[in-house]
Amino acid sequence: MLVTGGVLDNLVGYMRVENEANLPQISPSEFIMIERISPERYLFKTT
């Protein structure tokens, strides 16, 4: 993971995941957005 912005636990950043099955689950209390931007890289937002 590479965090590029945020305050406290509200983060925005990038993560590298080789196997899509290993992506974290979307939930109202953790990851609120995960979007694929290349074959192994994802943009994420947390809350």
PDB file of C-alpha atoms in Angstrom:
ATOM      1  CA  MET A   1       0.000   0.000   0.000  1.00  0.00           C
ATOM      2  CA  LEU A   2       1.014   3.554  -0.719  1.00  0.00           C
ATOM      3  CA  VAL A   3      -1.044   6.190   1.118  1.00  0.00           C
ATOM      4  CA  THR A   4      -1.224   9.470  -0.796  1.00  0.00           C
ATOM      5  CA  GLY A   5      -3.630  11.467   1.355  1.00  0.00           C
ATOM      6  CA  GLY A   6      -6.159  11.497   4.141  1.00  0.00           C
ATOM      7  CA  VAL A   7      -6.726  12.399   7.765  1.00  0.00           C
ATOM      8  CA  LEU A   8      -6.610   9.881  10.641  1.00  0.00           C
ATOM      9  CA  ASP A   9      -8.397   6.786   9.281  1.00  0.00           C
ATOM     10  CA  ASN A  10      -9.853   8.434   6.128  1.00  0.00           C
ATOM     11  CA  LEU A  11      -7.141   7.460   3.656  1.00  0.00           C
ATOM     12  CA  VAL A  12      -6.629   7.516  -0.114  1.00  0.00           C
ATOM     13  CA  GLY A  13      -3.910   5.565  -1.821  1.00  0.00           C
ATOM     14  CA  TYR A  14      -2.775   2.767  -4.066  1.00  0.00           C
ATOM     15  CA  MET A  15      -2.295  -0.934  -3.434  1.00  0.00           C
ATOM     16  CA  ARG A  16      -0.672  -3.701  -5.419  1.00  0.00           C
ATOM     17  CA  VAL A  17      -2.511  -7.017  -5.408  1.00  0.00           C
ATOM     18  CA  GLU A  18      -1.257  -9.891  -7.574  1.00  0.00           C
ATOM     19  CA  ASN A  19      -4.338 -12.095  -7.069  1.00  0.00           C
ATOM     20  CA  GLU A  20      -7.744 -10.388  -7.213  1.00  0.00           C
ATOM     21  CA  ALA A  21      -9.069 -12.918  -4.680  1.00  0.00           C
ATOM     22  CA  ASN A  22      -6.781 -11.247  -2.091  1.00  0.00           C
ATOM     23  CA  LEU A  23      -8.451  -7.821  -2.382  1.00  0.00           C
ATOM     24  CA  PRO A  24      -9.961  -6.527   0.865  1.00  0.00           C
ATOM     25  CA  GLN A  25     -13.758  -6.485   1.058  1.00  0.00           C
ATOM     26  CA  ILE A  26     -15.719  -3.258   0.641  1.00  0.00           C
ATOM     27  CA  SER A  27     -17.458  -2.297   3.897  1.00  0.00           C
ATOM     28  CA  PRO A  28     -18.918   0.858   5.469  1.00  0.00           C
ATOM     29  CA  SER A  29     -16.330   0.770   8.267  1.00  0.00           C
ATOM     30  CA  GLU A  30     -13.125   0.083   6.282  1.00  0.00           C
ATOM     31  CA  PHE A  31     -12.567   0.185   2.517  1.00  0.00           C
ATOM     32  CA  ILE A  32     -15.346   2.216   0.889  1.00  0.00           C
ATOM     33  CA  MET A  33     -13.900   2.165  -2.644  1.00  0.00           C
ATOM     34  CA  ILE A  34     -11.441  -0.026  -4.528  1.00  0.00           C
ATOM     35  CA  GLU A  35     -10.946   0.573  -8.238  1.00  0.00           C
ATOM     36  CA  ARG A  36      -8.596  -1.257 -10.597  1.00  0.00           C
ATOM     37  CA  ILE A  37      -6.257   1.141 -12.411  1.00  0.00           C
ATOM     38  CA  SER A  38      -3.904  -1.440 -13.982  1.00  0.00           C
ATOM     39  CA  PRO A  39      -3.605  -5.244 -13.956  1.00  0.00           C
ATOM     40  CA  GLU A  40      -2.112  -5.392 -10.415  1.00  0.00           C
ATOM     41  CA  ARG A  41      -2.719  -1.874  -9.042  1.00  0.00           C
ATOM     42  CA  TYR A  42      -5.796  -0.458  -7.346  1.00  0.00           C
ATOM     43  CA  LEU A  43      -6.899   2.934  -6.036  1.00  0.00           C
ATOM     44  CA  PHE A  44      -8.556   2.768  -2.613  1.00  0.00           C
ATOM     45  CA  LYS A  45     -10.408   4.971  -0.124  1.00  0.00           C
ATOM     46  CA  THR A  46     -11.091   4.125   3.517  1.00  0.00           C
ATOM     47  CA  THR A  47     -13.277   5.568   6.215  1.00  0.00           C
TER      48      THR A  47
END
